Tab-separated table of C-alpha atoms in Angstrom:
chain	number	residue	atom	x	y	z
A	13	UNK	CA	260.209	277.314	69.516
A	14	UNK	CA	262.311	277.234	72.372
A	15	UNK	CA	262.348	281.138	73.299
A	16	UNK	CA	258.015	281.058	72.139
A	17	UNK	CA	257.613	278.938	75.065
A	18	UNK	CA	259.467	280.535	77.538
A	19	UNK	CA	257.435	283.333	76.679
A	20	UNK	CA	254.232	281.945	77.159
A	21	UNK	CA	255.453	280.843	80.590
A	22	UNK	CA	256.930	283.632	81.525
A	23	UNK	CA	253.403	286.170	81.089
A	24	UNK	CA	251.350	283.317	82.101
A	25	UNK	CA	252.882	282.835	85.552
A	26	UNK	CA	256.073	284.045	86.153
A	27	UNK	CA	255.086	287.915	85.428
A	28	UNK	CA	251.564	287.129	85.955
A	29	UNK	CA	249.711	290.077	85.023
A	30	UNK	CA	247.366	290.557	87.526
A	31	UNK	CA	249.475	289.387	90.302
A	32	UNK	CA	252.838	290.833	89.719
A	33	UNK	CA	252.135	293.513	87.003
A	34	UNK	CA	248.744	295.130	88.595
A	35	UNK	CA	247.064	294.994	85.062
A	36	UNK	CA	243.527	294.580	85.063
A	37	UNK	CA	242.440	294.862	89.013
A	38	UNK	CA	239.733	296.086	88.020
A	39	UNK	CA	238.053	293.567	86.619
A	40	UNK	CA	239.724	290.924	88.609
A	41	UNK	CA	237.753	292.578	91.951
A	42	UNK	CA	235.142	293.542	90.504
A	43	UNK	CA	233.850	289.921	87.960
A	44	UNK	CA	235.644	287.104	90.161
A	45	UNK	CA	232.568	287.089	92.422
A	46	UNK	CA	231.035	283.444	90.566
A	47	UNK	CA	233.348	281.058	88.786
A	48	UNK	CA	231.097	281.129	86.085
A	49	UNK	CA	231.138	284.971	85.091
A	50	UNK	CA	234.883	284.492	86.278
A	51	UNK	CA	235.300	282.339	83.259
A	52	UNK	CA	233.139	284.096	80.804
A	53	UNK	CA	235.101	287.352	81.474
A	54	UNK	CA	238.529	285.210	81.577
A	55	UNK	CA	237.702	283.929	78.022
A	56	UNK	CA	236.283	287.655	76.449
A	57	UNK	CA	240.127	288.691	77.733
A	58	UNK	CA	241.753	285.986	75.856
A	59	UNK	CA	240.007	286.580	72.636
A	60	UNK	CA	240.641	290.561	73.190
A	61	UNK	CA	244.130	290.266	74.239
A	62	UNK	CA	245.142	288.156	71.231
A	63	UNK	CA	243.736	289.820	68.356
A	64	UNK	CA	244.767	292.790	69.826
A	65	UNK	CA	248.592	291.831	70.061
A	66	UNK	CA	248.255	290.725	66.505
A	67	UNK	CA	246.583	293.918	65.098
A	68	UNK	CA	248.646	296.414	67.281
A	69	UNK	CA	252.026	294.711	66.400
A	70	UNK	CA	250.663	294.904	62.576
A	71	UNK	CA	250.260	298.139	62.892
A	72	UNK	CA	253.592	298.806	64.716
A	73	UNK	CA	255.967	296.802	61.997
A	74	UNK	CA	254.368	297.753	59.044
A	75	UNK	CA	252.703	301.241	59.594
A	76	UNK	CA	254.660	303.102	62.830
A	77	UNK	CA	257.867	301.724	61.779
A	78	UNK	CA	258.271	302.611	58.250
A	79	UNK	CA	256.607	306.055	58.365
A	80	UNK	CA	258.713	306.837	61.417
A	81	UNK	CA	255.786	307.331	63.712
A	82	UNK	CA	256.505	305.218	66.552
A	83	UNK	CA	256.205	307.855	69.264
A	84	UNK	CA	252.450	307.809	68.409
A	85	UNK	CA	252.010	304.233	69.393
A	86	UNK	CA	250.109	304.757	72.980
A	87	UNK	CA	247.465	306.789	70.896
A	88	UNK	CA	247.553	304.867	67.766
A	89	UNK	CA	246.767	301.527	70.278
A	90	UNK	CA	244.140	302.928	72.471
A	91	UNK	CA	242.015	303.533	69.593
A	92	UNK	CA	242.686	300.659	67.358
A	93	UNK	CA	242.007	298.313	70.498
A	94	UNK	CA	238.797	300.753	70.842
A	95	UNK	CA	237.446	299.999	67.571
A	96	UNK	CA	239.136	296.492	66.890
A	97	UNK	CA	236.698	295.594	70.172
A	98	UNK	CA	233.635	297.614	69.313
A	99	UNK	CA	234.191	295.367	65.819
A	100	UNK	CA	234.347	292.049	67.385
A	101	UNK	CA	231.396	292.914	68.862
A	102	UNK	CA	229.129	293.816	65.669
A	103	UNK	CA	230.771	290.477	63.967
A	104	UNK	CA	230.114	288.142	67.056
A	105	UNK	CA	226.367	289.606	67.025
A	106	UNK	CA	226.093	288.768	63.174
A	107	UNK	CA	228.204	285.742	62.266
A	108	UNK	CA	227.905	283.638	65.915
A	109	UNK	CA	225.212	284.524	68.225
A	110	UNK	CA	226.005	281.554	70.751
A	111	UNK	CA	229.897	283.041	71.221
A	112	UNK	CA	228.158	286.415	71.275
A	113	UNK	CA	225.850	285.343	73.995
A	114	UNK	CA	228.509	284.313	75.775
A	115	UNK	CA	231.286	286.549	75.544
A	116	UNK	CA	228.831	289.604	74.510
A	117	UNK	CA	228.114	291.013	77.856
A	118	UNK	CA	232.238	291.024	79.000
A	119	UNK	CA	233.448	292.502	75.384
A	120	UNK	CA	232.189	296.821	76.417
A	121	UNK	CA	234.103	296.166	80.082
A	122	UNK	CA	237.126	295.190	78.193
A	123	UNK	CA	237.248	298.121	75.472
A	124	UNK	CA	240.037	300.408	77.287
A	125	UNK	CA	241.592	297.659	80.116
A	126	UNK	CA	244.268	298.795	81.024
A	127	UNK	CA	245.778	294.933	80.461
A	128	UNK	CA	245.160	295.305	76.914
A	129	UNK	CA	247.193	298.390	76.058
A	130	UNK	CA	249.674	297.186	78.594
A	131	UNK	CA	250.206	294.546	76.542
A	132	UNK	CA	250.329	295.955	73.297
A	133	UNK	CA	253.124	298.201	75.020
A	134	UNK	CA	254.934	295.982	76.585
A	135	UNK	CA	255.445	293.694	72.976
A	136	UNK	CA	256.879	297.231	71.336
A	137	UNK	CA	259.394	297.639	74.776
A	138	UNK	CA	260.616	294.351	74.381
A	139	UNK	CA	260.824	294.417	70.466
A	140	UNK	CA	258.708	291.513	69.474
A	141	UNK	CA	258.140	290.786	66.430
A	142	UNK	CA	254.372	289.223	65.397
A	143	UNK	CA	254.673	285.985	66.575
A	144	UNK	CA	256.328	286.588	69.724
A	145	UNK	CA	253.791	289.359	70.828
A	146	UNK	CA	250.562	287.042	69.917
A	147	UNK	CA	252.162	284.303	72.068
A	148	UNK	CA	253.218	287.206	74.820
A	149	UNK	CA	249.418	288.285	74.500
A	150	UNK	CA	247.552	285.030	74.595
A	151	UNK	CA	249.431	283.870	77.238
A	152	UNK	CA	249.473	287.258	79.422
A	153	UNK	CA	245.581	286.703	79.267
A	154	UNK	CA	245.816	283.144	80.016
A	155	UNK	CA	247.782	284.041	83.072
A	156	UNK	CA	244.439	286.611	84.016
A	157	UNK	CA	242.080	283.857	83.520
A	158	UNK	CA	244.177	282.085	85.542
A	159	UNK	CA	243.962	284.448	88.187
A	160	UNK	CA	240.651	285.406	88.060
A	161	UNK	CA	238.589	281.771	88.272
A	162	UNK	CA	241.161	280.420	91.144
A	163	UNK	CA	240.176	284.246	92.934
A	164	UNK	CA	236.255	283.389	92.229
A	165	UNK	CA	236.854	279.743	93.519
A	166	UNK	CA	238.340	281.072	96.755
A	167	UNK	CA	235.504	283.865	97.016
A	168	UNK	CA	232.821	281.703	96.449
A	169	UNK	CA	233.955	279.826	99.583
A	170	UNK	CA	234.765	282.743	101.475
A	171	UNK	CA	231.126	283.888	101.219
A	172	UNK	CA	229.949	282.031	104.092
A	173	UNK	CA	232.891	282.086	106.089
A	174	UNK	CA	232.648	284.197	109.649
A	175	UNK	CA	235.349	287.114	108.895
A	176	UNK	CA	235.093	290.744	110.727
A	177	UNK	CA	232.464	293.264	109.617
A	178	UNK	CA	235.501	295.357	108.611
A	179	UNK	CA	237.214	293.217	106.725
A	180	UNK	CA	234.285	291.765	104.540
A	181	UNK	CA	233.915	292.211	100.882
A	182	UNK	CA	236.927	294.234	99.280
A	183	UNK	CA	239.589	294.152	102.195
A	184	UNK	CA	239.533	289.853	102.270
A	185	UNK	CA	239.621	289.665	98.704
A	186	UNK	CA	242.718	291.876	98.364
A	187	UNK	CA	244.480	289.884	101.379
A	188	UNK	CA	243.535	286.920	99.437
A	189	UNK	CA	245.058	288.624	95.828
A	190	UNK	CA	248.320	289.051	98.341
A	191	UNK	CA	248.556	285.043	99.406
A	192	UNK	CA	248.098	284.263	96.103
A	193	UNK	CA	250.235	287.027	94.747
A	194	UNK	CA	252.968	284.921	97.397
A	195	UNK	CA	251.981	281.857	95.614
A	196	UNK	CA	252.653	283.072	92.406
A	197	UNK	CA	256.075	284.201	92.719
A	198	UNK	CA	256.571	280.736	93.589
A	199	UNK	CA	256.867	280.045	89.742
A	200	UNK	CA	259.733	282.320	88.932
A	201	UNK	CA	262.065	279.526	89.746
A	202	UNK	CA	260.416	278.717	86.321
A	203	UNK	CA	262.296	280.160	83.728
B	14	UNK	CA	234.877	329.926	99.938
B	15	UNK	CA	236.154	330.825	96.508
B	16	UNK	CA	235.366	328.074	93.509
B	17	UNK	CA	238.592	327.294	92.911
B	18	UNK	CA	240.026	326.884	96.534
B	19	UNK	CA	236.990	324.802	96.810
B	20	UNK	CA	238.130	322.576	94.050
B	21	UNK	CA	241.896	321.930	95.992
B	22	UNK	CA	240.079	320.889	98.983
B	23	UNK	CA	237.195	318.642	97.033
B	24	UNK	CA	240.610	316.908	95.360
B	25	UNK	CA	242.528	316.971	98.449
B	26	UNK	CA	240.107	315.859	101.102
B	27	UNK	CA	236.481	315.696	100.486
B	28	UNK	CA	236.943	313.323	97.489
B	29	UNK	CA	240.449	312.239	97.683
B	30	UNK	CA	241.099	310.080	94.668
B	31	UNK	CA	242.712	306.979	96.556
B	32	UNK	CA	241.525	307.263	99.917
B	33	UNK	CA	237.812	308.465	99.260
B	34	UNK	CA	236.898	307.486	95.387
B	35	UNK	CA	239.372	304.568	95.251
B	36	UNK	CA	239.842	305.380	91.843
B	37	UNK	CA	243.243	304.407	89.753
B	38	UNK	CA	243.845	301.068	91.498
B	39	UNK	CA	246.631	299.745	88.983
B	40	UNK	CA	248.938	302.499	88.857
B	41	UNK	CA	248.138	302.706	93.402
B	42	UNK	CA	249.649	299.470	93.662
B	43	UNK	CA	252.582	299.202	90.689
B	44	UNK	CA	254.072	302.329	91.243
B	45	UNK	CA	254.007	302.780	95.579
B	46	UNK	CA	257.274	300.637	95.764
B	47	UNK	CA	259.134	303.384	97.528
B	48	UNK	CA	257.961	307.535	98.101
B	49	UNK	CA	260.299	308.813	94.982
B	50	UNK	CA	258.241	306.446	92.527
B	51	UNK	CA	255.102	307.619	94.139
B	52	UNK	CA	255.726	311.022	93.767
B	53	UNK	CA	256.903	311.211	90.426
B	54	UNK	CA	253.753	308.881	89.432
B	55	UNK	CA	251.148	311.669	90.842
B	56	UNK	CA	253.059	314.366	89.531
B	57	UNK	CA	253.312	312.734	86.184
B	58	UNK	CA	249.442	312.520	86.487
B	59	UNK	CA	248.477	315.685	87.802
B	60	UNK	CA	250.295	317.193	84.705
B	61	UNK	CA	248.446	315.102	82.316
B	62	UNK	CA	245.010	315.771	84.340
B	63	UNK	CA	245.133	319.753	84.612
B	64	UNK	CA	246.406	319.776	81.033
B	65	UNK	CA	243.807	317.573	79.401
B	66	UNK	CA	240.530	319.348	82.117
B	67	UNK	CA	241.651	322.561	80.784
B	68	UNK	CA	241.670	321.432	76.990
B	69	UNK	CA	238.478	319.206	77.308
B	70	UNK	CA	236.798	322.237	79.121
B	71	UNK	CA	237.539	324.684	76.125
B	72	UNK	CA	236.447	321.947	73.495
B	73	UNK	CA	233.073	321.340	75.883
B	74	UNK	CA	230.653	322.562	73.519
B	75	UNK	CA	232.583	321.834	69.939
B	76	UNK	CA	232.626	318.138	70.832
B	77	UNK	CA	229.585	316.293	70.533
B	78	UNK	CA	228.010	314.276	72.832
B	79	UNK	CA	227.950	310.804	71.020
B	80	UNK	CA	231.616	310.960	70.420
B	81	UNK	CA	232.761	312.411	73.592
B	82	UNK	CA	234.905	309.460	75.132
B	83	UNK	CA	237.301	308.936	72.004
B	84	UNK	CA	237.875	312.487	71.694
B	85	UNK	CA	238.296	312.822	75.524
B	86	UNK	CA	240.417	309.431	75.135
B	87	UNK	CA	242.259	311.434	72.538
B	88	UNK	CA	243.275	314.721	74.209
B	89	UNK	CA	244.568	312.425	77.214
B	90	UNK	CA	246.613	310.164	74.997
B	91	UNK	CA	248.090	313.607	73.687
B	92	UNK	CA	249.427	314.630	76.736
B	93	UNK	CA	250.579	311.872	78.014
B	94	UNK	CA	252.820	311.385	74.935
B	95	UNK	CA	253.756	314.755	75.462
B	96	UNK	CA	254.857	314.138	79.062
B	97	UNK	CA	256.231	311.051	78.349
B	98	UNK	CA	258.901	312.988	76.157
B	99	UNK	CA	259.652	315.589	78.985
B	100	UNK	CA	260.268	312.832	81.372
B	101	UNK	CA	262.246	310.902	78.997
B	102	UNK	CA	264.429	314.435	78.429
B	103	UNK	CA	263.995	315.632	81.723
B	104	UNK	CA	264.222	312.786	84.564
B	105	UNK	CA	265.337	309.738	82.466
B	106	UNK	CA	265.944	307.634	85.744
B	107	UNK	CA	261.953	308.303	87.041
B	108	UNK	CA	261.100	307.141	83.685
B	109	UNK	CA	262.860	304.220	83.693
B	110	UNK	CA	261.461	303.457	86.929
B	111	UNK	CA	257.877	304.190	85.873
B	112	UNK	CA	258.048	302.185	82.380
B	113	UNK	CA	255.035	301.126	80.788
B	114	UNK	CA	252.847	303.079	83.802
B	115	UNK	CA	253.365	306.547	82.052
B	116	UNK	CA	251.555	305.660	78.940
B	117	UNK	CA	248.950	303.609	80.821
B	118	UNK	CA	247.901	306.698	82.395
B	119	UNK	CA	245.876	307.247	79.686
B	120	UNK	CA	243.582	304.456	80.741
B	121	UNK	CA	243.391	305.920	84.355
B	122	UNK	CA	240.060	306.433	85.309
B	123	UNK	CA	240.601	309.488	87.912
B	124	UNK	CA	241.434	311.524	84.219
B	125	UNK	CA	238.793	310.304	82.151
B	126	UNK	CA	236.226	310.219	85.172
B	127	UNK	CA	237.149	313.978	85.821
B	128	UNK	CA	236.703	315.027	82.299
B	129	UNK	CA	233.253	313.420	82.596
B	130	UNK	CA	232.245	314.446	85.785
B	131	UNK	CA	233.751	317.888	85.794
B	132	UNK	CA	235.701	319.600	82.468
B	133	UNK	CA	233.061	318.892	80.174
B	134	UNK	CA	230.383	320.342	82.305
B	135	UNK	CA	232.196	323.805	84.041
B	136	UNK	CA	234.353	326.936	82.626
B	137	UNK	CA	237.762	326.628	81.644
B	138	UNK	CA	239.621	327.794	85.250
B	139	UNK	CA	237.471	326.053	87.863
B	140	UNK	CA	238.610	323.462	85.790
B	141	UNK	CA	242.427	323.894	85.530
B	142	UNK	CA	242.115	324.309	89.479
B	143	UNK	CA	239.657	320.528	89.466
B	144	UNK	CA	242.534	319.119	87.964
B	145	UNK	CA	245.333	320.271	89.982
B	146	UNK	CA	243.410	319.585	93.360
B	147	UNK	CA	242.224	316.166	92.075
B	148	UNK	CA	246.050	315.517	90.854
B	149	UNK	CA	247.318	316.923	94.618
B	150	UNK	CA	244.696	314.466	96.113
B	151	UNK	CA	246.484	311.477	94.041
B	152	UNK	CA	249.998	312.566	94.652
B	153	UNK	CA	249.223	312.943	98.518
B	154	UNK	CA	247.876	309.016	98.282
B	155	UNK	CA	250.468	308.058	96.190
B	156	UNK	CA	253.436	309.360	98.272
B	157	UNK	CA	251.994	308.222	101.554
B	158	UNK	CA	251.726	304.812	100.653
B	159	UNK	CA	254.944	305.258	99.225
B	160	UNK	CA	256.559	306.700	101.986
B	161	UNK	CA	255.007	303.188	104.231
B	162	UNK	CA	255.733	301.020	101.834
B	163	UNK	CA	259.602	302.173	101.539
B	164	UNK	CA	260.201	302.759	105.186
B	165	UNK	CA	258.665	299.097	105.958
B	166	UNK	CA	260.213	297.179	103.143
B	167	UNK	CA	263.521	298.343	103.073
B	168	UNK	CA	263.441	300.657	105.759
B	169	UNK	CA	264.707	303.401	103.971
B	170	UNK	CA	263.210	307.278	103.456
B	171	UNK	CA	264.126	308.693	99.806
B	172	UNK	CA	267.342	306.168	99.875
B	173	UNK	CA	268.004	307.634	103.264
B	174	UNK	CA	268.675	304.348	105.378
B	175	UNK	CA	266.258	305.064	108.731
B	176	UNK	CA	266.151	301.251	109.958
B	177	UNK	CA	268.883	298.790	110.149
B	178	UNK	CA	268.280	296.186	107.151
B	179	UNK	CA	267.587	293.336	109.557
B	180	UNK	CA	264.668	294.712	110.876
B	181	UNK	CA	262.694	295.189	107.317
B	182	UNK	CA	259.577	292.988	105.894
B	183	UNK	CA	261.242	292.825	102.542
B	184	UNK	CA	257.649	291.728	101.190
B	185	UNK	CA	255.912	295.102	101.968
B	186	UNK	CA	258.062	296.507	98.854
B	187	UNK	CA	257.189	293.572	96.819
B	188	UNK	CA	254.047	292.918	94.957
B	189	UNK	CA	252.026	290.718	97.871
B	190	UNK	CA	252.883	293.892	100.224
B	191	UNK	CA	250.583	295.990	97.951
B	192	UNK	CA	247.768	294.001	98.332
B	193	UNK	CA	248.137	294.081	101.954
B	194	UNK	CA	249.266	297.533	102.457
B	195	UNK	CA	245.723	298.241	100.629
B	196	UNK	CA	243.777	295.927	102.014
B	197	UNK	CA	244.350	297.655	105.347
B	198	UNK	CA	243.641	300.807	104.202
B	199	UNK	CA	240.130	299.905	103.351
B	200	UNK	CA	239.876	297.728	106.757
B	201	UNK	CA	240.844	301.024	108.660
B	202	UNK	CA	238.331	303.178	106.313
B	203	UNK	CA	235.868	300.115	106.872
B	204	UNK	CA	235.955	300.277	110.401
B	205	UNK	CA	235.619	304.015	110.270
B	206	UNK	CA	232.254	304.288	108.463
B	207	UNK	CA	230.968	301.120	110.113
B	208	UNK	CA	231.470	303.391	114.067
B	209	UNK	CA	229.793	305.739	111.865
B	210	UNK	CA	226.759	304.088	111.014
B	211	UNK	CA	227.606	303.908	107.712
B	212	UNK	CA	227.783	300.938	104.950
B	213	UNK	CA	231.135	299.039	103.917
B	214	UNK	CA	233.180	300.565	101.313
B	215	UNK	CA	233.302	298.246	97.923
B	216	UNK	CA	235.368	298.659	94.686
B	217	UNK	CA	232.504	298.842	92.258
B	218	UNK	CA	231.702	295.747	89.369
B	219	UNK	CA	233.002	298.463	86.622
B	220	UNK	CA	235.616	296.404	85.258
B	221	UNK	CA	237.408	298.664	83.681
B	222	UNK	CA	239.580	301.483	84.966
B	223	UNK	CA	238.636	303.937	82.474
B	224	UNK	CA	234.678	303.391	82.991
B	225	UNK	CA	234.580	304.232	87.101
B	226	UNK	CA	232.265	307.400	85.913
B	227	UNK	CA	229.108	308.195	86.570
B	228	UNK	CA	228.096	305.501	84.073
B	229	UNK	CA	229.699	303.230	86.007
B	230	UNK	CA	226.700	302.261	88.265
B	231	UNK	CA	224.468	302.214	85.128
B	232	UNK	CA	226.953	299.874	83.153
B	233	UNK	CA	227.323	297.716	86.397
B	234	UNK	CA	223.891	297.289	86.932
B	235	UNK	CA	223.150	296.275	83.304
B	236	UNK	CA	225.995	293.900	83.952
B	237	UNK	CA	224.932	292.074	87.138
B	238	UNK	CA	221.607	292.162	85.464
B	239	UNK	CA	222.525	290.317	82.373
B	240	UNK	CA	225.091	288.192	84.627
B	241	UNK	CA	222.081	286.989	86.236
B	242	UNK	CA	219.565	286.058	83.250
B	243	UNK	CA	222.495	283.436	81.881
């Protein structure tokens, strides 16, 4: 329980993923513009991220391992989180239309992130078993959200704010990813 | 000019890859810790890139259009794996170094946007010589970021101590540093187009690194556009 914990920590904020790890900038310039979409595209991540920990480290213990394929795991991943996302999206659409009109538009942006296979391959470097890489995964995208709602908090403020014609838009928002990237390593007294 | 010198300088200069296209943010800002890492990173990609352009360019008219990306997605994740194993045989300390960034360059969008935009449009060697110019482009922006980033934060040049240790912002070489170190570098290229006449660069809504293609500005726009109706 102990070592699940630390775990959770330790993607959430200590190695957040965004901050320290450069996963998903992307989406983290490009979405954090409202708190609102912010948080829509924060929770399509965490849903993504955790079913696809659980399905790629299926895949890993019982199908790579055994048949002695392991060295296909980057390809095997990429298209398993391809399809497992293209899935959630016809099942959202059928079975829950309200999650689906919420989380609907987000799930295409997320099919190849490069947080999501970073993940998967990070729980096969470290050797997690099932448990330990759905707990890595849910709370390496907790960590994004995280990230990603305080970054559209601080933009949404910035807005108005006078700053130099050449330092509006993209250049502010990655001095402010830096600060906070300062602020974060702040938590790996931590662990 | 000749096609193919034309495609080194397009790569190189006219649409440099991270100081023109700002494409492949992640591995621009994990890997540019110090000019070696850099280097190795751009290499690493401009292997994978002229490999998988030459490959996509001969399959061009076998694959078919609806399933283009996964096979594209495919033939990348194939070399990669591929160069993965050389480096692993090869240069086991740059691996090391590198970890999980080699297999995420499969999810780089300067390889999947130039398969896209150029290999599965245009002959097999204009497209060998795409790839290697693109891949120059992203080694040159890779290693001269590097090359800052080292000197500043720990004032060395390829483990070559140039300035005395006191002297050196430690934080350039840590993960804030890359924020900032970019940050200028649009600011400078800001400031540039804006003497010009020209608008502010912005790193486009694509959210995801392996969709900055020319459907990019269609996806975005469907985005911002559904964004707005909730």
């Amino acid at each position: 329980m102990k070592t699940l914990i630390l775990i959770a920590i330790g993607a959430a904020l200590v190695n957040n993923v965004v901050l320290s790890q450069f996963l998903g900038l992307c989406p983290f310039l490009g979405v954090s513009k409202k708190v609102k979409t912010a948080a829509g595209m924060g929770m399509a991540v965490i849903f993504v991220i955790t079913m696809s920990s659980l399905l790629t480290s299926i895949i890993y213990q019982y199908i790579l391992v055994p048949t002695d394929m392991t060295y296909l795991n980057t390809i095997v991943f990429i298209l398993v989180i391809a399809a497992l996302v293209q899935f959630v999206e016809m099942v959202l659409k059928k079975l829950s239309p309200a999650l689906y009109e919420a989380l609907g538009v987000y799930l295409p942006l997320i099919t190849t992130n490069c947080a999501v296979l970073g993940v998967a391959l990070l729980n096969v470097q470290n050797s997690y078993g099932i448990l330990k890489s759905v707990i890595n995964g849910l709370g390496t995208a907790i960590g994004f959200t995280v990230a990603i709602v305080i970054m559209a908090g601080i933009r949404e403020r910035n807005e108005y704010n006078d700053i130099s014609p050449a330092l509006k838009g993209t250049p502010i928002v990655l001095v402010t990813a830096g600060l906070m990237a300062i602020a974060f390593s702040g938590f790996s007294g931590l662990l | 000019m000749n096609s193919c010198t034309e495609r080194i300088y397009n790569g190189l200069v006219k649409e440099n890859p991270t100081f023109v296209m700002m494409l492949g943010m992640c591995p621009t800002l994990a890997v540019t810790s110090s000019l070696q890492n850099g280097f190795g990173m751009g290499m690493t990609t401009m292997v994978v890139l002229t490999a998988s352009n030459a490959i996509i360019s001969l399959l061009r008219n076998i694959i078919p259009d609806k399933v283009r990306m996964p096979a594209f997605i495919v033939i990348v994740a194939s070399f990669v794996t591929i160069v993965q194993f050389m480096l692993e045989a090869y240069l086991p300390a740059l691996n090391a170094s590198l970890g999980i960034y080699i297999p995420l360059i499969v999810v780089n969008c300067i390889i999947l946007g130039r398969a896209e935009a150029y290999a599965s449009k245009n002959k097999v060697l204009p497209s060998i010589f795409d790839g290697i110019g693109m891949g120059l482009g992203f080694t040159f922006g890779l290693s001269s970021l590097g090359f800052f980033r080292e000197l500043i934060g720990s004032g060395t040049i390829l483990s070559h101590r140039v300035i005395p240790d006191e002297y050196c912002v430690k934080m350039i070489g840590l993960a804030p540093g890359a924020f900032f170190v970019l940050a200028a570098l649009v600011a400078v290229q800001n400031k540039l187009r804006i003497s010009k006449g020209k608008k502010p660069k912005e790193i486009k809504c694509c959210a995801d690194c392996s969709l900055c293609t020319n459907e990019c500005d269609e996806l975005g726009k469907d985005f911002s556009d559904a964004v707005k109706n909730t």
